[in-house]
Coordinates of C-alpha atoms in Angstrom, one line a residue:
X9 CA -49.9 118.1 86.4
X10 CA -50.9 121.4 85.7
X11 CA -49.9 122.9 89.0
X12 CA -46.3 122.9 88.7
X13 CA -45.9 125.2 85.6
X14 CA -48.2 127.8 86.8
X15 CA -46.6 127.1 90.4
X16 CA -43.1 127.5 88.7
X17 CA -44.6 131.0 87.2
X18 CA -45.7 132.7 90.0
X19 CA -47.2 136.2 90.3
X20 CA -44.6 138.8 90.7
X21 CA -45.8 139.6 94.1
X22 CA -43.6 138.3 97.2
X23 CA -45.2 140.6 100.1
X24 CA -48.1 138.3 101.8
X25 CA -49.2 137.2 104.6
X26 CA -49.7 133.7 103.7
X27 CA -46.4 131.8 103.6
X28 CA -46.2 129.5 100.1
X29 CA -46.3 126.2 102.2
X30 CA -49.8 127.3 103.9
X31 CA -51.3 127.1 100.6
X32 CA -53.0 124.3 98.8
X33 CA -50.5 122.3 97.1
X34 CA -51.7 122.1 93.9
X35 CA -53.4 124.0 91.7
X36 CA -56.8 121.9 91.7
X37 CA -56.9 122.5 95.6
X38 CA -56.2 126.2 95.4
X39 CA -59.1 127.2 92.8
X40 CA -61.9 124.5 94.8
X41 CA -60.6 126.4 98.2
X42 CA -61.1 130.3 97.0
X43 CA -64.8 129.0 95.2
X44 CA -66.2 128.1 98.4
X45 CA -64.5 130.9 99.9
X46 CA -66.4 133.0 97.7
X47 CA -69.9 131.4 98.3
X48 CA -69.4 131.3 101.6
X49 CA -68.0 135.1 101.6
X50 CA -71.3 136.0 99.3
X51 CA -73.6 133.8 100.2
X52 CA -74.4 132.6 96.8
X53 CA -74.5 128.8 97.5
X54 CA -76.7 126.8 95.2
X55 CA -75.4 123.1 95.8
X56 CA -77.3 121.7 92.3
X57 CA -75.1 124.3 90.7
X58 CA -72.0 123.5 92.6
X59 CA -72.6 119.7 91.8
X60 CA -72.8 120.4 88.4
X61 CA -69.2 122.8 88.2
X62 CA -67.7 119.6 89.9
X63 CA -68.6 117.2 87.8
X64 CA -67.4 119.4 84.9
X65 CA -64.4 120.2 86.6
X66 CA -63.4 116.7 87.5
X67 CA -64.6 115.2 84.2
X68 CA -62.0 118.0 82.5
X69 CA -59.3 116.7 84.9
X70 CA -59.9 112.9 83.8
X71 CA -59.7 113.7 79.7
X72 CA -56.7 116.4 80.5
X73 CA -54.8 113.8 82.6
X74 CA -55.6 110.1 80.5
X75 CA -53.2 111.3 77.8
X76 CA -50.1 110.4 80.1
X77 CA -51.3 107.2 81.4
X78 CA -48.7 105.2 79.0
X79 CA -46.3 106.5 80.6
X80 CA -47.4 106.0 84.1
X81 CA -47.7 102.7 86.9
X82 CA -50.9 103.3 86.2
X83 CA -51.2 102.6 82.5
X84 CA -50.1 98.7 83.3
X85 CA -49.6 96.5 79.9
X86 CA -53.0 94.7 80.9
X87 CA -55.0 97.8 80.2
X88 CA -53.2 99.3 77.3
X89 CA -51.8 96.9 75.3
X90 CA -52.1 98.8 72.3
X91 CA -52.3 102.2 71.2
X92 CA -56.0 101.9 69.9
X93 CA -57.1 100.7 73.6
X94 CA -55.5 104.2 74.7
X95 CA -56.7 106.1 72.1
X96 CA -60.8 104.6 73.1
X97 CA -60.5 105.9 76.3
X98 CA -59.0 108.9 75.6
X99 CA -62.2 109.5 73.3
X100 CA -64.4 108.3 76.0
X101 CA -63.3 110.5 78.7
X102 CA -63.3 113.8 76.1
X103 CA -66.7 113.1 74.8
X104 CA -67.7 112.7 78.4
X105 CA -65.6 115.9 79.4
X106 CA -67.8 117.7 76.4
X107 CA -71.1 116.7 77.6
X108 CA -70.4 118.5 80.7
X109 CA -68.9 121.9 79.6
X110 CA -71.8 124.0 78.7
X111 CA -72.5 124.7 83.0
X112 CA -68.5 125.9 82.8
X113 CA -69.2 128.2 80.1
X114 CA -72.5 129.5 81.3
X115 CA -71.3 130.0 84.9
X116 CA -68.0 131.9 85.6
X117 CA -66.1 130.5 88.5
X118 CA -62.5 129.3 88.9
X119 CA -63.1 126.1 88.7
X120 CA -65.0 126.4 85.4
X121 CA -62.5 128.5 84.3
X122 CA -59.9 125.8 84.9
X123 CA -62.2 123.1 83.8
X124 CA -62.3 125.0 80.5
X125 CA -58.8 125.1 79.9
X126 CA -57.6 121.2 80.7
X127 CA -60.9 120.4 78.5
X128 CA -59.0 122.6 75.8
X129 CA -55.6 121.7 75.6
X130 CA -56.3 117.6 76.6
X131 CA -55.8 117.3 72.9
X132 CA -58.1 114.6 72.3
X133 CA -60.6 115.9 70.3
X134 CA -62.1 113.2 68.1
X135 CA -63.1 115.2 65.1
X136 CA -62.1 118.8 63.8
X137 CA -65.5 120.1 64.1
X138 CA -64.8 120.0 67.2
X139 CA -61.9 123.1 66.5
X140 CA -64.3 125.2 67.0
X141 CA -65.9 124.6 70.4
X142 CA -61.5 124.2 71.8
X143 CA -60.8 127.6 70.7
X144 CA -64.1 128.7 72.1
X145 CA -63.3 126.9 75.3
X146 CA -59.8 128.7 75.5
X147 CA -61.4 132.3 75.1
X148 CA -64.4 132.0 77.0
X149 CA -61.8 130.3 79.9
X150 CA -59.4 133.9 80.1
X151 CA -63.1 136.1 79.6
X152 CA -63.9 134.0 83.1
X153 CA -60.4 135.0 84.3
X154 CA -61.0 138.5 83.8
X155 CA -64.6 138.6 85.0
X156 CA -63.9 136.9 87.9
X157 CA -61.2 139.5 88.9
X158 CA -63.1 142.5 88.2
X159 CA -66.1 141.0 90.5
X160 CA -62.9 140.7 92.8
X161 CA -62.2 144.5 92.4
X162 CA -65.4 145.3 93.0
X163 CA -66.5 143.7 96.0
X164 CA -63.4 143.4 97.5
X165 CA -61.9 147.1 96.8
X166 CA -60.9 148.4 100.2
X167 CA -59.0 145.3 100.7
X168 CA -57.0 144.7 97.7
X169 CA -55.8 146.5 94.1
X170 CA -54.7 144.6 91.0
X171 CA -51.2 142.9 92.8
X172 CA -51.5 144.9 95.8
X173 CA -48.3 144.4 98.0
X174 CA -50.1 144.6 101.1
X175 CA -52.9 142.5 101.4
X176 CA -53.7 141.1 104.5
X177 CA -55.9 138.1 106.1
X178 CA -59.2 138.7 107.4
X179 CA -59.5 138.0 111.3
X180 CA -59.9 134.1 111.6
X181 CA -58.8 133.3 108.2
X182 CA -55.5 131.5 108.2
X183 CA -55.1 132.2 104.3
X184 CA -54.9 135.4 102.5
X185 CA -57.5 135.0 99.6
X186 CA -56.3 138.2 98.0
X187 CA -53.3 136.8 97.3
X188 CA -54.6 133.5 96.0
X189 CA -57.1 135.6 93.7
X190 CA -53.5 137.3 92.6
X191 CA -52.1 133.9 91.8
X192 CA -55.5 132.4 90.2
X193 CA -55.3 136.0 88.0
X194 CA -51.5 135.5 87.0
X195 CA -52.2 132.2 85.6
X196 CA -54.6 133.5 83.7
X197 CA -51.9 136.0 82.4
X198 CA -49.8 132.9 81.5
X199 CA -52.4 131.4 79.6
X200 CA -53.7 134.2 77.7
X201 CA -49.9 135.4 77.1
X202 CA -49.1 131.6 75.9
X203 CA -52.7 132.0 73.3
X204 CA -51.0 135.4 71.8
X205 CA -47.6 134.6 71.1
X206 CA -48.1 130.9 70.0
X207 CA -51.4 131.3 68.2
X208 CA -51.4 135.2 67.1
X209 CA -54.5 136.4 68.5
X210 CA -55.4 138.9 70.1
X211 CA -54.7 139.1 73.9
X212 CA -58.2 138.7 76.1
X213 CA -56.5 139.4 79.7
X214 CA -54.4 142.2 78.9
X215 CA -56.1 143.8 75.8
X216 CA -54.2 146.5 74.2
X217 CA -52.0 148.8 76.4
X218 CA -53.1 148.0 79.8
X219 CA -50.8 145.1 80.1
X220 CA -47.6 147.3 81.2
X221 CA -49.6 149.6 84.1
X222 CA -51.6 146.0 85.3
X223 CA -49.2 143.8 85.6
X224 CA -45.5 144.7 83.7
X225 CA -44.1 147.4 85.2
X226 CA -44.7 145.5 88.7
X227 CA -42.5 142.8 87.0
X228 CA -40.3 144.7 86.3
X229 CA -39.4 146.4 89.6
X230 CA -39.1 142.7 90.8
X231 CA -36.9 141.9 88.1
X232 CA -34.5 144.9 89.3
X233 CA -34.2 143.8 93.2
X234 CA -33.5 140.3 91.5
X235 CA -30.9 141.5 89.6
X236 CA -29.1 143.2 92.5
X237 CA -29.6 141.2 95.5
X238 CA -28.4 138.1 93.1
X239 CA -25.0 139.5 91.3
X240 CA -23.2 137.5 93.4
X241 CA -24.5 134.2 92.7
X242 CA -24.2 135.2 89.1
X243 CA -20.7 135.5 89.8
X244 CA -19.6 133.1 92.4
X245 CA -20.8 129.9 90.1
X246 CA -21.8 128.0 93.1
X247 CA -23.9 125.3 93.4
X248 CA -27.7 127.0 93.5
X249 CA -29.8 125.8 96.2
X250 CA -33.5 124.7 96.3
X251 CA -34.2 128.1 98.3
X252 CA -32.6 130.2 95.5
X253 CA -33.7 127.7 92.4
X254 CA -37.2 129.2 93.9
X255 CA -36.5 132.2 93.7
X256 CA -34.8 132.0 90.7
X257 CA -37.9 130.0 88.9
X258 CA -40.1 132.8 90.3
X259 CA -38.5 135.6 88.7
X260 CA -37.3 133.9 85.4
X261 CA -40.4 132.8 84.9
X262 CA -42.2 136.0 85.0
X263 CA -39.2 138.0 82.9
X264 CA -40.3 135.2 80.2
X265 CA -43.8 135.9 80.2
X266 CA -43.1 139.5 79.8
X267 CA -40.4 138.7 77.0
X268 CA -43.3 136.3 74.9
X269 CA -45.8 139.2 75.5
X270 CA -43.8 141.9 73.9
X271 CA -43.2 139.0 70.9
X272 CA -47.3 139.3 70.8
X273 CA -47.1 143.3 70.3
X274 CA -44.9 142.8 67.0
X275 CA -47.7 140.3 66.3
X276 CA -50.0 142.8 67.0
X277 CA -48.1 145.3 65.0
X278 CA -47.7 143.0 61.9
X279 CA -50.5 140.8 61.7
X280 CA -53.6 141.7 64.1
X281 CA -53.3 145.5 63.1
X282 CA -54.5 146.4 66.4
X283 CA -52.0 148.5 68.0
X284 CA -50.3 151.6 66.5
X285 CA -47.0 151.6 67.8
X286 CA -44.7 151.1 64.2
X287 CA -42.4 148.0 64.0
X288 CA -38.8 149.2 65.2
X289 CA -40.9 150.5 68.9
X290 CA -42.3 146.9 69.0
X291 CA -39.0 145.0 67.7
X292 CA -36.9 147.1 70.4
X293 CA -38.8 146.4 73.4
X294 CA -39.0 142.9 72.8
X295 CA -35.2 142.9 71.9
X296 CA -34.8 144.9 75.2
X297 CA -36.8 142.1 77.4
X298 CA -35.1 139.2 75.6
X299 CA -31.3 141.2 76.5
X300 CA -33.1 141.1 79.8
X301 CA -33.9 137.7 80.5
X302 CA -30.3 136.8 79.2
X303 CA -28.3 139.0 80.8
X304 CA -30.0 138.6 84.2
X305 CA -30.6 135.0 84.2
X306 CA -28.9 133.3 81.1
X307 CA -25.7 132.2 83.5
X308 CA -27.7 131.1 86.3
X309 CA -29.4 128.7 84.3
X310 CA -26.4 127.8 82.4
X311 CA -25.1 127.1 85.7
X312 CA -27.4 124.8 86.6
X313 CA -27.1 122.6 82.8
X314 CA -23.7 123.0 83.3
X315 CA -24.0 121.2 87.0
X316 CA -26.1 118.6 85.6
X317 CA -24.1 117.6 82.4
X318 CA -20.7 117.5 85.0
X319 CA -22.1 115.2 87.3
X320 CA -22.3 111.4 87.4
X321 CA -25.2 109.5 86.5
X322 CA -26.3 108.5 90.2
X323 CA -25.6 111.9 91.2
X324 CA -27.9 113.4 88.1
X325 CA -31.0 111.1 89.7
X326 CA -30.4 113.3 93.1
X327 CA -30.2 116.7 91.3
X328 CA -33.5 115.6 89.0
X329 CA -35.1 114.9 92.5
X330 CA -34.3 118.5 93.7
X331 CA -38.2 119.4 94.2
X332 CA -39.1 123.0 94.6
X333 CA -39.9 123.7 98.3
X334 CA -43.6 125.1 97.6
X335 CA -44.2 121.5 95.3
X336 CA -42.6 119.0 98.1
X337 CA -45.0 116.6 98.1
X338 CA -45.3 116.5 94.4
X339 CA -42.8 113.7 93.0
X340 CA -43.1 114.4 89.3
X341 CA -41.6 118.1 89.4
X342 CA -37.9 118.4 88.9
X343 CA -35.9 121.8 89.2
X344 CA -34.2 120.3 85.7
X345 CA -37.7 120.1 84.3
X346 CA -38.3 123.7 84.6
X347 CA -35.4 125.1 83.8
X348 CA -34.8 123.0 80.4
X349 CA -38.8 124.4 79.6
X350 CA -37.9 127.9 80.4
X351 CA -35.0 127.4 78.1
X352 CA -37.2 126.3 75.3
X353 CA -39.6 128.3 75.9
X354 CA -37.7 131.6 75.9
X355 CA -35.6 130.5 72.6
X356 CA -38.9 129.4 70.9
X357 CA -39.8 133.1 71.3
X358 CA -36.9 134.7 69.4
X359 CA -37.8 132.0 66.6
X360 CA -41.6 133.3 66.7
X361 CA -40.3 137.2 66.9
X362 CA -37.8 136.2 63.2
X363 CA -40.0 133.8 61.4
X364 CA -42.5 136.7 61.9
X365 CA -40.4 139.5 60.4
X366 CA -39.3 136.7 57.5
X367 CA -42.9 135.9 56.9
X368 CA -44.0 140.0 56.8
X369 CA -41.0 140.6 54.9
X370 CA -40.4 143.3 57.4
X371 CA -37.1 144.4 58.5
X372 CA -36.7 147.0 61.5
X373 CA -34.5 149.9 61.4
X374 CA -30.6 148.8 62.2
X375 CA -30.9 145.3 61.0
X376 CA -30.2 143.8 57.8
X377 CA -31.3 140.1 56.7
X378 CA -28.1 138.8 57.2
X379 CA -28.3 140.0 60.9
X380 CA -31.2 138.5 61.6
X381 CA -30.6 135.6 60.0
X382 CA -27.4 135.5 63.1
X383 CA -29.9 136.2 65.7
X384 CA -31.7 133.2 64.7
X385 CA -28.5 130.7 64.9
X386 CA -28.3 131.4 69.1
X387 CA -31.6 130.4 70.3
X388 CA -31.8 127.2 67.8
X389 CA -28.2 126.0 69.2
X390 CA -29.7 126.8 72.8
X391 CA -33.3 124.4 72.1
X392 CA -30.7 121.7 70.6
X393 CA -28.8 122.2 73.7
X394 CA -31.5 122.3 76.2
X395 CA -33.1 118.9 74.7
X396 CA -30.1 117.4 74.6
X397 CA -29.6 117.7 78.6
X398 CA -33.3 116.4 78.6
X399 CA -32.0 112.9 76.7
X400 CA -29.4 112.5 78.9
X401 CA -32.0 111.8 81.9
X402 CA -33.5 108.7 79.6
X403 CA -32.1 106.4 82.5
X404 CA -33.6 107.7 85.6
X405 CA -37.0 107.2 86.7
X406 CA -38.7 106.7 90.2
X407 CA -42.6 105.3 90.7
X408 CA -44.9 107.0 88.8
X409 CA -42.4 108.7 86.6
X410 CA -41.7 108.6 83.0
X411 CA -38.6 107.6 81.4
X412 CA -37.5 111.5 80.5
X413 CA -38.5 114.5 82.5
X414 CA -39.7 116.0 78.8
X415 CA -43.1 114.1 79.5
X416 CA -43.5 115.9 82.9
X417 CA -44.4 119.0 80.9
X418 CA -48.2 119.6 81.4
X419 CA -48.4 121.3 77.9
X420 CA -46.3 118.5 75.5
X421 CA -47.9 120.0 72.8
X422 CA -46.0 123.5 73.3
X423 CA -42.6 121.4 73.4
X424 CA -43.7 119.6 70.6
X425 CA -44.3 122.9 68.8
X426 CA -41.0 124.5 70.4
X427 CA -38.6 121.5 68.8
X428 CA -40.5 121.6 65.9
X429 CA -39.7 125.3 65.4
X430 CA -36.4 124.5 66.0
X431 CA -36.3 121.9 63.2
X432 CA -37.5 124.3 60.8
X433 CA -34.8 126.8 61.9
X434 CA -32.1 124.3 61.5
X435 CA -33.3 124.0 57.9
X436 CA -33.2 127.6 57.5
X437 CA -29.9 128.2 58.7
X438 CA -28.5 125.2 56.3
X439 CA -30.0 126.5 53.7
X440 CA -28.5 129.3 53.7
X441 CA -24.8 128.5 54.6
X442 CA -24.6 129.4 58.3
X443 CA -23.7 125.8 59.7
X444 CA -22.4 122.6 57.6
X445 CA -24.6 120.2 56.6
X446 CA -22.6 117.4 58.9
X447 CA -23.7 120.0 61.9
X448 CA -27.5 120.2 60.4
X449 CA -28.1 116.2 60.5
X450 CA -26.2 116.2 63.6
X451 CA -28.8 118.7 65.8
X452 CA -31.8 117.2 63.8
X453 CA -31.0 114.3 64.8
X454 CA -31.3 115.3 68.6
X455 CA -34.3 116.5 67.3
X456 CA -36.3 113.8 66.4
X457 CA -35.1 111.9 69.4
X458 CA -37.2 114.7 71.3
X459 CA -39.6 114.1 69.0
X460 CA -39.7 110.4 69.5
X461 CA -39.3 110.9 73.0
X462 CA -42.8 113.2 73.1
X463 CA -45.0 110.6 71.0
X464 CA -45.4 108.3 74.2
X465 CA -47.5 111.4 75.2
X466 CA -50.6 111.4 72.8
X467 CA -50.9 115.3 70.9
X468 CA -49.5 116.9 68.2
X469 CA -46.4 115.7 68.2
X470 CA -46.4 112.9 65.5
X471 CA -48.1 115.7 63.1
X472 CA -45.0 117.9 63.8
X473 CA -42.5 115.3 63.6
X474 CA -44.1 114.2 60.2
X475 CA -43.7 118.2 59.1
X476 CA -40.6 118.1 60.1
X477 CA -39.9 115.2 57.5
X478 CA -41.1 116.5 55.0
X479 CA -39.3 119.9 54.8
X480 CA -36.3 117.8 55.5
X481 CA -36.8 115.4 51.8
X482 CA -37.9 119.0 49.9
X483 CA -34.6 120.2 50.6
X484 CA -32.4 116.6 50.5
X485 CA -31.3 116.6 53.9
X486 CA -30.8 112.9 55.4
X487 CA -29.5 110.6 57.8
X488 CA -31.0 110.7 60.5
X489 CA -34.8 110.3 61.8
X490 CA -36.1 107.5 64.6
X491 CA -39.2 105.4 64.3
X492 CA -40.9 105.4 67.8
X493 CA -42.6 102.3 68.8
X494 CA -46.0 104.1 68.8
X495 CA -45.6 105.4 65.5
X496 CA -45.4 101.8 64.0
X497 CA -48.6 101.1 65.0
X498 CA -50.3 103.6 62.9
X499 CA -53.0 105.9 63.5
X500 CA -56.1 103.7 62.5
X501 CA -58.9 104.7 65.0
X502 CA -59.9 102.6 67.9
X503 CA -62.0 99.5 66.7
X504 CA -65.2 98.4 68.3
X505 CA -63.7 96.1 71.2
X506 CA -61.5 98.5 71.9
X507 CA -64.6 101.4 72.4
X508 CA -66.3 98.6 75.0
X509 CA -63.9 98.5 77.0
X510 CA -62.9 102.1 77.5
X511 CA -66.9 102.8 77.7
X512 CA -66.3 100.5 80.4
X513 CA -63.8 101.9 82.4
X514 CA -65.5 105.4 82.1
X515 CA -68.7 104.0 83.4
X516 CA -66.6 103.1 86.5
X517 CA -65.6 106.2 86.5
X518 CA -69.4 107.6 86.0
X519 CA -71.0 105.4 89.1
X520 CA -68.0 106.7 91.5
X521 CA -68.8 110.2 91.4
X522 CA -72.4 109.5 90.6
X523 CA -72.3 107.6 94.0
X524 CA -73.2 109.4 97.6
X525 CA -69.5 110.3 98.3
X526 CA -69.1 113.7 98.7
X527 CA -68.3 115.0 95.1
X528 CA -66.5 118.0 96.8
X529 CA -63.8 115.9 99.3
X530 CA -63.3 114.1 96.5
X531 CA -62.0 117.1 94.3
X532 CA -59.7 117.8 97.2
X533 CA -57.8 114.7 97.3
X534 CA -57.2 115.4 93.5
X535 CA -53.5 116.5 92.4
X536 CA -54.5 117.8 88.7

């Protein structure tokens, strides 16, 4: 499930070699594909090693993925009858996840690197002492990133720069492994640009200034053939094809990325104290890249909410089902599903870039309190909006799909974070006069519905909904708030019966890739 994000967010490189479709399909595929490469390439094959980064890698895609088994064909009533029974394996899958991380952090190769990460943000964690080793997992993940590309540089520097335009296939290779090293890298970028803005710290990837001559300004000129070649389609308000919803993915995506990592460089500015550009440089270029990403791509994504909402119900299952040409064989992606996180995701941003100039108590040069306090009223009706398009696709579901296309986000726990964000802004904004209180209970309440919606997927989502409820009785605002089925069940830990059986199924689990099936076919018939 971790392909289509990063697949959605693709480098801002179009000139290769390799067509999309001769790629792997998912991301799992991609990163075991360029590691052998590499061996092979280097000659560096030590099959106890490898053995050992596969285990680790697949044992991270088993504790990553078990959180949306209840909401899978696969999590049948029989097997998870109660939340506890869930939450057991869930532990048993992490702990054996944990057991095998110390070869990904001792040896840097994409898979470890990706191992790392789904280990990280599986949210399943069984104790906070164990805070510590995530965040560690998370760095030491993007310091692999950035290793691995410099090795990259240098063995490989006649052939390719960092997002060369031109790379080309080796004779007898039928896939450009310069440009899948380019891919691997700018998910790397995602990652480490997702760790800065949502968790202020310091950017690993792209440290300091070097961010704009790697990687932005490539964006950048991108983002300008975009804009021309694609003013029509602004203005024609046709119906946007798959062909041009990839395109359009591609290059939103990216202006998005850039938009969230100039919200880190205020961060930077404010809080880290590692950067010396002053605040009004830092508030204007991310105010600049957020006029961007509206002005270039806010209709064309309003044009495709506005398609959905005007369409019947049987013709919404069809548009949901719109897969992305790159992603065909991959059921669970919907061109909605993107574009409603993009939404969210680029809104959650402006309410990161204000709450940090409230919390500073910093205003640039040119605003006053009251206009930012306007700024902040768009992107919170846009996230009420946006989740609000995402509850009206309760009703459709196919085989191995959940009841709303919210739980086919690989990271709930950033939505869950995004609508909380938006809670809090709501409060903000009727606290201090900008929308009634009968408009207030009326978008929290579409709130909490996403909130409700996102506990089926174990995280952090029934922590934020209970923040959420809290700020809500300090400042007597009422009438609305959902229990969801799960939360009634409480959050008592998983008793002993429960603990057998999930040690159980793991151990099933254990003696199939213990067994003398090859370890590595296997990890190529896995879809992470």
């Amino acid at each position: 499930m971790l392909g289509p994000l990063m697949c959605a967010s693709p480098l801002p490189v179009t000139e290769s070699t390799t067509d999309v479709l001769q790629l792997p399909r998912s991301i799992t595929r991609l990163i075991v594909t360029l590691d052998a490469h590499i061996r092979k390439e280097r000659g560096t094959e030590n099959r106890s090693l490898t053995r050992d980064i596969d285990k680790c890698h697949l044992y991270a895609i088993y504790a990553f993925a078990a959180r949306w088994l209840p909401v899978s064909d696969h999590g049948s009533e029989a097997l998870f009858q109660t939340r506890q029974q869930h939450m057991a394996l869930r532990s048993c899958l992490w702990d054996l996840a944990r057991q095998h991380i110390l070869v990904a952090i001792s040896h840097p190769t994409y898979r470890s690197a990706h191992a790392l990460h789904l280990f990280a943000t599986s949210g399943a964690a069984t104790h906070s002492h164990f805070d510590t080793l995530v965040d560690g997992c998370h760095d030491i993940s993007l310091q692999h990133h950035e290793r691995l590309r410099l090795q990259a540089l240098e063995f490989c520097a006649s052939d390719f720069s960092f997002f060369s335009r031109h790379a080309s296939t080796k004779p007898g290779s039928d896939i450009d492994y310069s440009h899948v090293r380019d891919i691997l890298y700018w998910t790397g970028i995602l990652t480490d640009v997702w760790r800065t803005t949502f968790c202020c710290r310091p950017a690993i990837v792209l440290p300091g200034r070097i961010g704009e001559a790697r990687v932005w300004s490539h964006v950048r000129e991108h983002l300008a053939a975009f804009d021309r070649a694609f003013a029509q389609v602004r203005e024609s308000g046709d119906f946007i094809s798959d062909p041009l919803a990839t395109i359009i993915l591609q290059h939103a995506s990216a202006c998005k990325s850039m938009f969230w990592y100039s919200v880190s460089k205020v961060q930077d500015s404010l809080i880290n104290h590692i950067v010396d550009d002053p605040l009004d440089v830092t508030f204007a270029t991310a105010m600049r890249e957020k006029d961007l990403w509206e002005r270039v791509f806010g209709s064309l994504v309003g044009s495709v909410e506005r398609d959905y909402v005007m369409l019947d119900a049987q013709n919404q299952i069809g548009y949901c089902k719109q897969n992305l040409p790159f992603l065909a064989d991959n059921s669970s992606v919907s061109l909605l599903t993107i574009l409603v996180l993009l939404v969210l995701h680029v809104n959650t941003g402006i309410l990161i870039l204000l709450d940090l100039l409230e919390q500073s108590q910093s205003h640039p040069s040119g605003y006053t309190a009251a206009d930012l306090l306007q700024l902040r009223l768009s992107p919170t009706r846009a996230i009420v909006n946006a989740i609000g398009i995402t509850l009206r696709s309760n009703g459709y579901r196919q085989r191995n799909q959940p009841q709303n296309i919210m739980l086919l986000d690989p990271h709930p726990d950033t939505a869950s974070d995004c609508i909380l964000r938006c809670g809090q802004s709501l409060l903000k904004l009727h606290v201090r006069g900008v929308i009634t209180p009968s408009a207030c209970q009326t978008m929290l309440a579409v709130v909490f519905e996403a909130f409700d919606v996102l506990m089926a997927v174990p995280g952090k989502t029934a922590a934020n909904k209970t923040s959420l409820e809290r700020l809500c009785a300090d400042r007597a605002v009422d009438g609305f708030g959902h229990i969801s089925p799960w939360t009634s069940l409480g959050a008592d830990a998983p008793g002993p019966g429960e603990l057998e059986a999930a040690k159980a199924v793991v151990g099933q689990l254990t003696d199939e890739i213990s067994g003398e099936a090859d370890l590595f076919r296997m990890l190529l018939g896995i879809s992470a």
